[in-house]
């Protein structure tokens, strides 16, 4: 990470850490962790947590672990573990040799459970999951104690060991903490610590048939790793008293938990459960579909890691839930690509233009600027010849008032080239569709300027027909039509909130020949159209496929302006 990025703006978590460093609470240590559950791909919300945890470690001379919270073998897979590691690295972070798995602590957690049983603080319960729910009570009513709550320590030890040995059926027994069935905080009403589950775990295989719950794992894992500041999202605020109870009663090292608001984005669902549904129901092509808010989807869409880190920094960290406009995320990538993406000319919906007065075999190599924002990026040559393609949208036979582009009898500038004038329109006899424009060029206007000072109102991009490369271009838009799809998507059907136009595939696009050397993942600006990247999966020599990252229209700038008024 470069110097400029290295210190992030302050926030309440950084203030707490600085205070802890001042008072020497952790002997000057700062040790954080990013703890994903490998039950799906990482999304942009996780990026916020990754940037926070790794960013803090970097800024305070600390360490940050990557830890997989892999306590639910029913939902977890090695593919997810691999994808998560790839995504964290891609974002630009490094956990060094500190890669951990909660499953590495299963034996230790089992010992912890035995200690609580011996101390009379945990018991084996025979109630069913449904009964446990019923006995739990509500926010207004206290819960009821299980009839098995007062089993002797010996009986509990025996039963728990036999649970581990595989003597009991799934769902027939659980281990619960013996806390308080009348506690106002429902998490403290004798929460389940272990359940029987005959499932193969991606890492421990069939070694275990009892698995600790997330609540009995998370805090102790942080403790085992010597984490100083356990940063987690707000929904864990209510779990903190329980984590405290476990750590205090186990009498082990006790990290400090601090909660912050999770990231929500408009037009986006973020929970992995819903993202998995989008994949399984075939609304997208996979976790890495460029419309997905996953890091792999954003990467394939053309987002840079820098733009995502910058976004995470600028949205800040707070204690209050809010929803960020997705236009701001798009603004961040546009800003980044504006600085570094080379400009090229590409025609997405080609219309043939023949320059009647241009010599048949002549080819001119015209000089084009690679990036007006960065002179160092230099120039390139673009071939110009008698037959060209322009964008279908840039011509209208009967233009309305505010249409300044090409029309019969009208003159426009072709970028880096000449003024051209449309004299004639050729149509398909059967369909009436315009298939070709007959134009003349003015040889005096080479470079795009008229010596007599006459002005034109539009500058169009173009591609020389005989030099053009063909490509497929995928125009992506928001996956959801609704600004707040989360609630609607809670129902059984995404159908009502999905944007039916989130993907348009154009198969007959024409590109300037310099793109011959474009490599998978390359990011470019197609002049006047937007930012695009070479699809890393489907593009190969002889078949160019581009994904649109964003258009050039910065809706965020508009929203921000409106807000200031
Ligand atoms: P989801 O609800 O999307 O399934 P999760 O919280 O179950 O997410 P985990 O794999 O447990 O996913 O998350 C790993 C870390 O990332 C946790 O510390 C969690 O708090 C954090 N995290 C998850 N979603 C967000 C978000 N939207 N904004 C900020 N942090 C998040
Ligand atoms: Mg979770």
CSV table of C-alpha atoms in Angstrom, one decimal, residues 46-354:
chain,number,residue,atom,x,y,z
A,46,UNK,CA,-17.0,-7.8,4.0
A,47,UNK,CA,-14.6,-5.4,2.2
A,48,UNK,CA,-15.6,-2.8,4.8
A,49,UNK,CA,-14.6,-5.2,7.6
A,50,UNK,CA,-11.4,-6.3,5.9
A,51,UNK,CA,-10.3,-2.8,5.3
A,52,UNK,CA,-11.1,-1.9,8.8
A,53,UNK,CA,-9.3,-4.8,10.5
A,54,UNK,CA,-6.3,-5.0,8.2
A,55,UNK,CA,-6.1,-1.2,8.0
A,56,UNK,CA,-6.0,-0.8,11.7
A,57,UNK,CA,-3.4,-3.4,12.1
A,58,UNK,CA,-1.2,-1.7,9.5
A,59,UNK,CA,-1.6,1.8,10.9
A,60,UNK,CA,-0.9,0.8,14.5
A,61,UNK,CA,2.0,-1.5,13.9
A,62,UNK,CA,-0.2,-4.5,14.8
A,63,UNK,CA,-1.2,-7.8,13.3
A,64,UNK,CA,-4.4,-9.0,11.6
A,65,UNK,CA,-5.3,-12.7,11.4
A,66,UNK,CA,-7.5,-14.3,8.8
A,67,UNK,CA,-9.7,-16.8,10.6
A,68,UNK,CA,-12.4,-19.0,9.1
A,69,UNK,CA,-15.3,-19.4,11.5
A,70,UNK,CA,-16.1,-22.9,10.2
A,71,UNK,CA,-18.5,-24.3,12.8
A,72,UNK,CA,-21.3,-25.3,10.5
A,73,UNK,CA,-20.3,-28.2,8.2
A,74,UNK,CA,-23.7,-28.2,6.6
A,75,UNK,CA,-23.1,-24.9,4.8
A,76,UNK,CA,-19.3,-24.6,4.4
A,77,UNK,CA,-17.1,-25.7,1.5
A,78,UNK,CA,-13.5,-25.6,0.5
A,79,UNK,CA,-14.4,-23.7,-2.7
A,80,UNK,CA,-15.5,-20.8,-0.4
A,81,UNK,CA,-12.4,-21.0,1.6
A,82,UNK,CA,-10.2,-20.7,-1.5
A,83,UNK,CA,-12.3,-17.9,-3.0
A,84,UNK,CA,-12.2,-15.9,0.3
A,85,UNK,CA,-8.4,-16.1,0.4
A,86,UNK,CA,-8.1,-15.0,-3.2
A,87,UNK,CA,-10.4,-12.1,-2.6
A,88,UNK,CA,-8.7,-10.8,0.5
A,89,UNK,CA,-5.3,-11.0,-1.3
A,90,UNK,CA,-6.8,-9.3,-4.4
A,91,UNK,CA,-8.1,-6.4,-2.1
A,92,UNK,CA,-4.4,-5.9,-1.2
A,93,UNK,CA,-4.1,-7.5,2.2
A,94,UNK,CA,-1.8,-10.0,3.7
A,95,UNK,CA,-2.3,-12.2,6.7
A,96,UNK,CA,1.3,-13.5,6.6
A,97,UNK,CA,1.5,-16.8,8.5
A,98,UNK,CA,-1.6,-16.0,10.5
A,99,UNK,CA,-4.2,-18.2,8.8
A,100,UNK,CA,-6.5,-19.9,11.3
A,101,UNK,CA,-9.6,-22.0,11.5
A,102,UNK,CA,-12.1,-22.2,14.3
A,103,UNK,CA,-12.1,-25.9,13.6
A,104,UNK,CA,-8.5,-26.0,14.7
A,105,UNK,CA,-9.8,-25.2,18.2
A,106,UNK,CA,-12.5,-27.9,18.3
A,107,UNK,CA,-10.5,-30.0,20.9
A,108,UNK,CA,-9.8,-26.9,23.0
A,109,UNK,CA,-13.4,-25.8,22.8
A,110,UNK,CA,-14.4,-29.3,23.9
A,111,UNK,CA,-12.1,-28.9,26.9
A,112,UNK,CA,-13.7,-25.6,27.7
A,113,UNK,CA,-17.1,-27.2,27.6
A,114,UNK,CA,-16.0,-29.9,30.0
A,115,UNK,CA,-14.8,-27.2,32.4
A,116,UNK,CA,-18.2,-25.4,32.4
A,117,UNK,CA,-19.9,-28.8,33.0
A,118,UNK,CA,-17.6,-29.6,35.9
A,119,UNK,CA,-18.3,-26.1,37.4
A,120,UNK,CA,-22.0,-26.8,37.1
A,121,UNK,CA,-22.4,-24.1,34.4
A,122,UNK,CA,-23.4,-26.3,31.5
A,123,UNK,CA,-25.8,-29.2,31.1
A,124,UNK,CA,-27.0,-31.7,28.5
A,125,UNK,CA,-30.6,-31.1,27.5
A,126,UNK,CA,-33.0,-33.6,25.9
A,127,UNK,CA,-35.5,-31.0,24.8
A,128,UNK,CA,-36.1,-30.8,21.1
A,129,UNK,CA,-35.1,-27.6,19.2
A,130,UNK,CA,-38.8,-26.8,19.0
A,131,UNK,CA,-39.3,-27.2,22.7
A,132,UNK,CA,-36.2,-25.1,23.5
A,133,UNK,CA,-37.7,-22.4,21.4
A,134,UNK,CA,-41.0,-22.6,23.3
A,135,UNK,CA,-39.3,-22.7,26.7
A,136,UNK,CA,-37.2,-19.7,25.8
A,137,UNK,CA,-40.0,-17.1,26.5
A,138,UNK,CA,-40.1,-13.7,24.8
A,139,UNK,CA,-38.8,-10.2,25.4
A,140,UNK,CA,-41.8,-9.7,27.7
A,141,UNK,CA,-42.0,-13.1,29.4
A,142,UNK,CA,-39.2,-15.0,31.2
A,143,UNK,CA,-38.3,-18.4,29.9
A,144,UNK,CA,-39.0,-21.7,31.6
A,145,UNK,CA,-36.3,-24.0,32.9
A,146,UNK,CA,-35.8,-27.3,31.1
A,147,UNK,CA,-36.6,-30.4,33.2
A,148,UNK,CA,-33.1,-31.6,32.5
A,149,UNK,CA,-31.4,-28.4,33.8
A,150,UNK,CA,-30.5,-29.9,37.2
A,151,UNK,CA,-28.7,-33.0,36.0
A,152,UNK,CA,-25.7,-33.9,38.1
A,153,UNK,CA,-22.2,-33.0,37.0
A,154,UNK,CA,-21.4,-36.7,36.6
A,155,UNK,CA,-24.5,-37.3,34.5
A,156,UNK,CA,-23.7,-34.3,32.3
A,157,UNK,CA,-20.1,-35.4,31.8
A,158,UNK,CA,-21.1,-38.9,30.9
A,159,UNK,CA,-23.8,-37.7,28.5
A,160,UNK,CA,-21.6,-35.1,26.8
A,161,UNK,CA,-18.8,-37.7,26.3
A,162,UNK,CA,-21.3,-40.0,24.8
A,163,UNK,CA,-22.6,-37.3,22.5
A,164,UNK,CA,-19.1,-37.0,21.2
A,165,UNK,CA,-18.8,-40.7,20.9
A,166,UNK,CA,-21.8,-40.8,18.6
A,167,UNK,CA,-24.3,-42.5,20.8
A,168,UNK,CA,-27.2,-40.1,20.2
A,169,UNK,CA,-29.2,-39.1,17.2
A,170,UNK,CA,-29.1,-35.7,15.7
A,171,UNK,CA,-31.4,-33.3,17.5
A,172,UNK,CA,-31.9,-35.6,20.5
A,173,UNK,CA,-29.5,-33.9,22.8
A,174,UNK,CA,-27.6,-30.5,23.0
A,175,UNK,CA,-25.2,-29.0,25.5
A,176,UNK,CA,-26.5,-25.7,27.0
A,177,UNK,CA,-24.9,-23.1,29.1
A,178,UNK,CA,-26.6,-22.8,32.5
A,179,UNK,CA,-27.0,-19.1,32.9
A,180,UNK,CA,-30.5,-17.6,33.5
A,181,UNK,CA,-33.8,-18.4,31.9
A,182,UNK,CA,-35.2,-15.1,33.1
A,183,UNK,CA,-32.4,-12.9,31.8
A,184,UNK,CA,-33.8,-9.9,29.9
A,185,UNK,CA,-31.3,-10.6,27.2
A,186,UNK,CA,-32.6,-13.7,25.4
A,187,UNK,CA,-29.0,-14.7,24.4
A,188,UNK,CA,-28.4,-15.5,28.1
A,189,UNK,CA,-31.3,-17.9,28.5
A,190,UNK,CA,-29.3,-21.0,28.6
A,191,UNK,CA,-27.9,-20.8,25.0
A,192,UNK,CA,-27.0,-24.0,23.1
A,193,UNK,CA,-23.2,-24.6,23.0
A,194,UNK,CA,-23.1,-27.9,21.2
A,195,UNK,CA,-25.4,-29.9,18.9
A,196,UNK,CA,-25.1,-33.4,17.4
A,197,UNK,CA,-24.5,-33.3,13.7
A,198,UNK,CA,-23.5,-36.2,11.5
A,199,UNK,CA,-21.9,-34.1,8.8
A,200,UNK,CA,-18.5,-34.3,7.1
A,201,UNK,CA,-16.6,-31.1,7.9
A,202,UNK,CA,-14.4,-29.7,5.1
A,203,UNK,CA,-11.4,-29.8,7.4
A,204,UNK,CA,-12.0,-32.2,10.3
A,205,UNK,CA,-13.8,-34.7,8.1
A,206,UNK,CA,-15.8,-37.2,10.2
A,207,UNK,CA,-13.7,-36.8,13.3
A,208,UNK,CA,-16.5,-34.9,15.1
A,209,UNK,CA,-20.2,-35.6,15.3
A,210,UNK,CA,-20.8,-32.7,17.8
A,211,UNK,CA,-20.2,-29.2,16.7
A,212,UNK,CA,-19.9,-26.0,18.8
A,213,UNK,CA,-22.3,-23.2,18.0
A,214,UNK,CA,-21.0,-19.9,16.6
A,215,UNK,CA,-21.7,-18.3,19.9
A,216,UNK,CA,-19.6,-20.8,21.8
A,217,UNK,CA,-16.8,-20.5,19.3
A,218,UNK,CA,-16.3,-16.9,18.3
A,219,UNK,CA,-15.3,-15.2,21.5
A,220,UNK,CA,-13.0,-18.1,22.6
A,221,UNK,CA,-11.3,-18.2,19.2
A,222,UNK,CA,-10.5,-14.5,19.6
A,223,UNK,CA,-9.2,-15.3,23.0
A,224,UNK,CA,-7.0,-18.2,21.9
A,225,UNK,CA,-5.5,-16.0,19.2
A,226,UNK,CA,-4.8,-13.2,21.6
A,227,UNK,CA,-6.9,-10.7,19.7
A,228,UNK,CA,-7.0,-7.3,21.4
A,229,UNK,CA,-9.9,-5.7,19.6
A,230,UNK,CA,-12.7,-7.9,18.2
A,231,UNK,CA,-14.4,-5.7,15.7
A,232,UNK,CA,-17.8,-6.9,14.6
A,233,UNK,CA,-21.1,-5.7,13.3
A,234,UNK,CA,-23.9,-4.3,15.4
A,235,UNK,CA,-26.0,-7.4,15.5
A,236,UNK,CA,-23.4,-8.9,17.8
A,237,UNK,CA,-23.9,-6.2,20.5
A,238,UNK,CA,-26.6,-8.4,22.1
A,239,UNK,CA,-24.3,-11.3,22.0
A,240,UNK,CA,-21.5,-9.5,23.8
A,241,UNK,CA,-22.8,-10.3,27.4
A,242,UNK,CA,-22.9,-13.9,26.4
A,243,UNK,CA,-19.3,-13.8,25.0
A,244,UNK,CA,-18.3,-12.0,28.2
A,245,UNK,CA,-20.0,-14.7,30.3
A,246,UNK,CA,-18.2,-17.5,28.5
A,247,UNK,CA,-14.8,-15.8,28.8
A,248,UNK,CA,-15.2,-14.9,32.4
A,249,UNK,CA,-16.5,-18.3,33.5
A,250,UNK,CA,-13.7,-20.0,31.6
A,251,UNK,CA,-11.3,-17.6,33.2
A,252,UNK,CA,-9.4,-17.0,30.0
A,253,UNK,CA,-7.9,-14.0,28.2
A,254,UNK,CA,-10.6,-11.5,27.3
A,255,UNK,CA,-10.4,-9.4,24.1
A,256,UNK,CA,-12.4,-6.2,23.8
A,257,UNK,CA,-15.3,-6.4,21.5
A,258,UNK,CA,-16.4,-3.3,19.6
A,259,UNK,CA,-19.4,-3.2,17.3
A,260,UNK,CA,-19.8,-1.0,14.2
A,261,UNK,CA,-22.6,-0.6,11.6
A,262,UNK,CA,-22.6,-3.0,8.7
A,263,UNK,CA,-22.6,-1.6,5.1
A,264,UNK,CA,-25.8,-1.6,3.2
A,265,UNK,CA,-26.1,-0.5,-0.4
A,266,UNK,CA,-29.1,0.5,-2.4
A,267,UNK,CA,-30.1,-1.8,-5.2
A,268,UNK,CA,-28.2,-4.6,-3.5
A,269,UNK,CA,-28.9,-7.6,-1.3
A,270,UNK,CA,-26.0,-8.4,0.8
A,271,UNK,CA,-26.7,-11.4,3.0
A,272,UNK,CA,-25.0,-14.5,1.8
A,273,UNK,CA,-28.2,-16.5,2.1
A,274,UNK,CA,-29.8,-14.3,-0.5
A,275,UNK,CA,-26.8,-14.2,-2.7
A,276,UNK,CA,-26.7,-18.0,-2.6
A,277,UNK,CA,-30.4,-18.0,-3.7
A,278,UNK,CA,-29.6,-15.7,-6.6
A,279,UNK,CA,-27.0,-18.2,-7.7
A,280,UNK,CA,-29.0,-21.3,-7.1
A,281,UNK,CA,-32.2,-20.0,-8.7
A,282,UNK,CA,-30.1,-19.0,-11.8
A,283,UNK,CA,-30.8,-15.3,-11.7
A,284,UNK,CA,-27.1,-14.8,-12.2
A,285,UNK,CA,-24.4,-16.9,-13.8
A,286,UNK,CA,-22.6,-17.6,-10.5
A,287,UNK,CA,-21.1,-15.9,-7.4
A,288,UNK,CA,-18.8,-14.1,-9.7
A,289,UNK,CA,-21.4,-12.8,-12.0
A,290,UNK,CA,-20.5,-9.1,-12.7
A,291,UNK,CA,-23.8,-8.0,-11.3
A,292,UNK,CA,-23.2,-9.6,-8.0
A,293,UNK,CA,-21.9,-7.4,-5.0
A,294,UNK,CA,-19.3,-10.0,-4.4
A,295,UNK,CA,-15.7,-9.1,-4.6
A,296,UNK,CA,-15.2,-11.7,-7.4
A,297,UNK,CA,-18.2,-10.2,-9.2
A,298,UNK,CA,-16.9,-6.7,-8.8
A,299,UNK,CA,-13.4,-7.8,-10.0
A,300,UNK,CA,-14.9,-9.4,-13.1
A,301,UNK,CA,-16.9,-6.2,-13.6
A,302,UNK,CA,-13.7,-4.2,-13.8
A,303,UNK,CA,-13.6,-2.7,-10.3
A,304,UNK,CA,-10.1,-2.0,-9.1
A,305,UNK,CA,-9.1,-3.0,-5.5
A,306,UNK,CA,-7.9,0.6,-5.0
A,307,UNK,CA,-11.4,1.9,-5.8
A,308,UNK,CA,-13.0,-0.5,-3.3
A,309,UNK,CA,-10.5,0.4,-0.6
A,310,UNK,CA,-11.1,4.0,-1.3
A,311,UNK,CA,-14.8,3.5,-1.1
A,312,UNK,CA,-14.5,1.7,2.3
A,313,UNK,CA,-12.4,4.5,3.6
A,314,UNK,CA,-14.7,7.3,2.5
A,315,UNK,CA,-18.0,5.7,3.8
A,316,UNK,CA,-16.4,5.7,7.3
A,317,UNK,CA,-17.2,3.7,10.4
A,318,UNK,CA,-20.1,4.4,12.6
A,319,UNK,CA,-22.4,3.1,15.3
A,320,UNK,CA,-25.6,3.7,13.3
A,321,UNK,CA,-27.0,1.6,10.6
A,322,UNK,CA,-27.4,3.4,7.2
A,323,UNK,CA,-27.6,2.6,3.6
A,324,UNK,CA,-25.0,3.9,1.1
A,325,UNK,CA,-26.2,4.9,-2.4
A,326,UNK,CA,-24.6,2.5,-4.9
A,327,UNK,CA,-24.0,5.6,-7.1
A,328,UNK,CA,-21.2,6.4,-4.6
A,329,UNK,CA,-19.5,3.1,-5.2
A,330,UNK,CA,-19.7,3.7,-8.9
A,331,UNK,CA,-18.4,7.2,-8.4
A,332,UNK,CA,-15.3,5.7,-6.7
A,333,UNK,CA,-14.4,3.3,-9.5
A,334,UNK,CA,-15.1,5.9,-12.1
A,335,UNK,CA,-12.8,8.4,-10.4
A,336,UNK,CA,-10.0,5.7,-10.3
A,337,UNK,CA,-10.5,4.5,-13.9
A,338,UNK,CA,-10.7,8.1,-15.1
A,339,UNK,CA,-7.1,8.5,-13.9
A,340,UNK,CA,-5.7,5.3,-15.3
A,341,UNK,CA,-7.8,3.6,-17.9
A,342,UNK,CA,-6.5,4.2,-21.5
A,343,UNK,CA,-9.1,5.7,-23.9
A,344,UNK,CA,-10.0,3.7,-27.0
A,345,UNK,CA,-12.7,3.9,-29.6
A,346,UNK,CA,-15.3,1.2,-29.8
A,347,UNK,CA,-18.6,1.1,-31.7
A,348,UNK,CA,-21.2,-1.0,-29.9
A,349,UNK,CA,-24.0,-0.8,-32.4
A,350,UNK,CA,-22.3,-0.2,-35.8
A,351,UNK,CA,-23.6,1.8,-38.6
A,352,UNK,CA,-21.6,1.8,-41.9
A,353,UNK,CA,-20.3,5.1,-43.2
A,354,UNK,CA,-18.8,5.4,-46.7
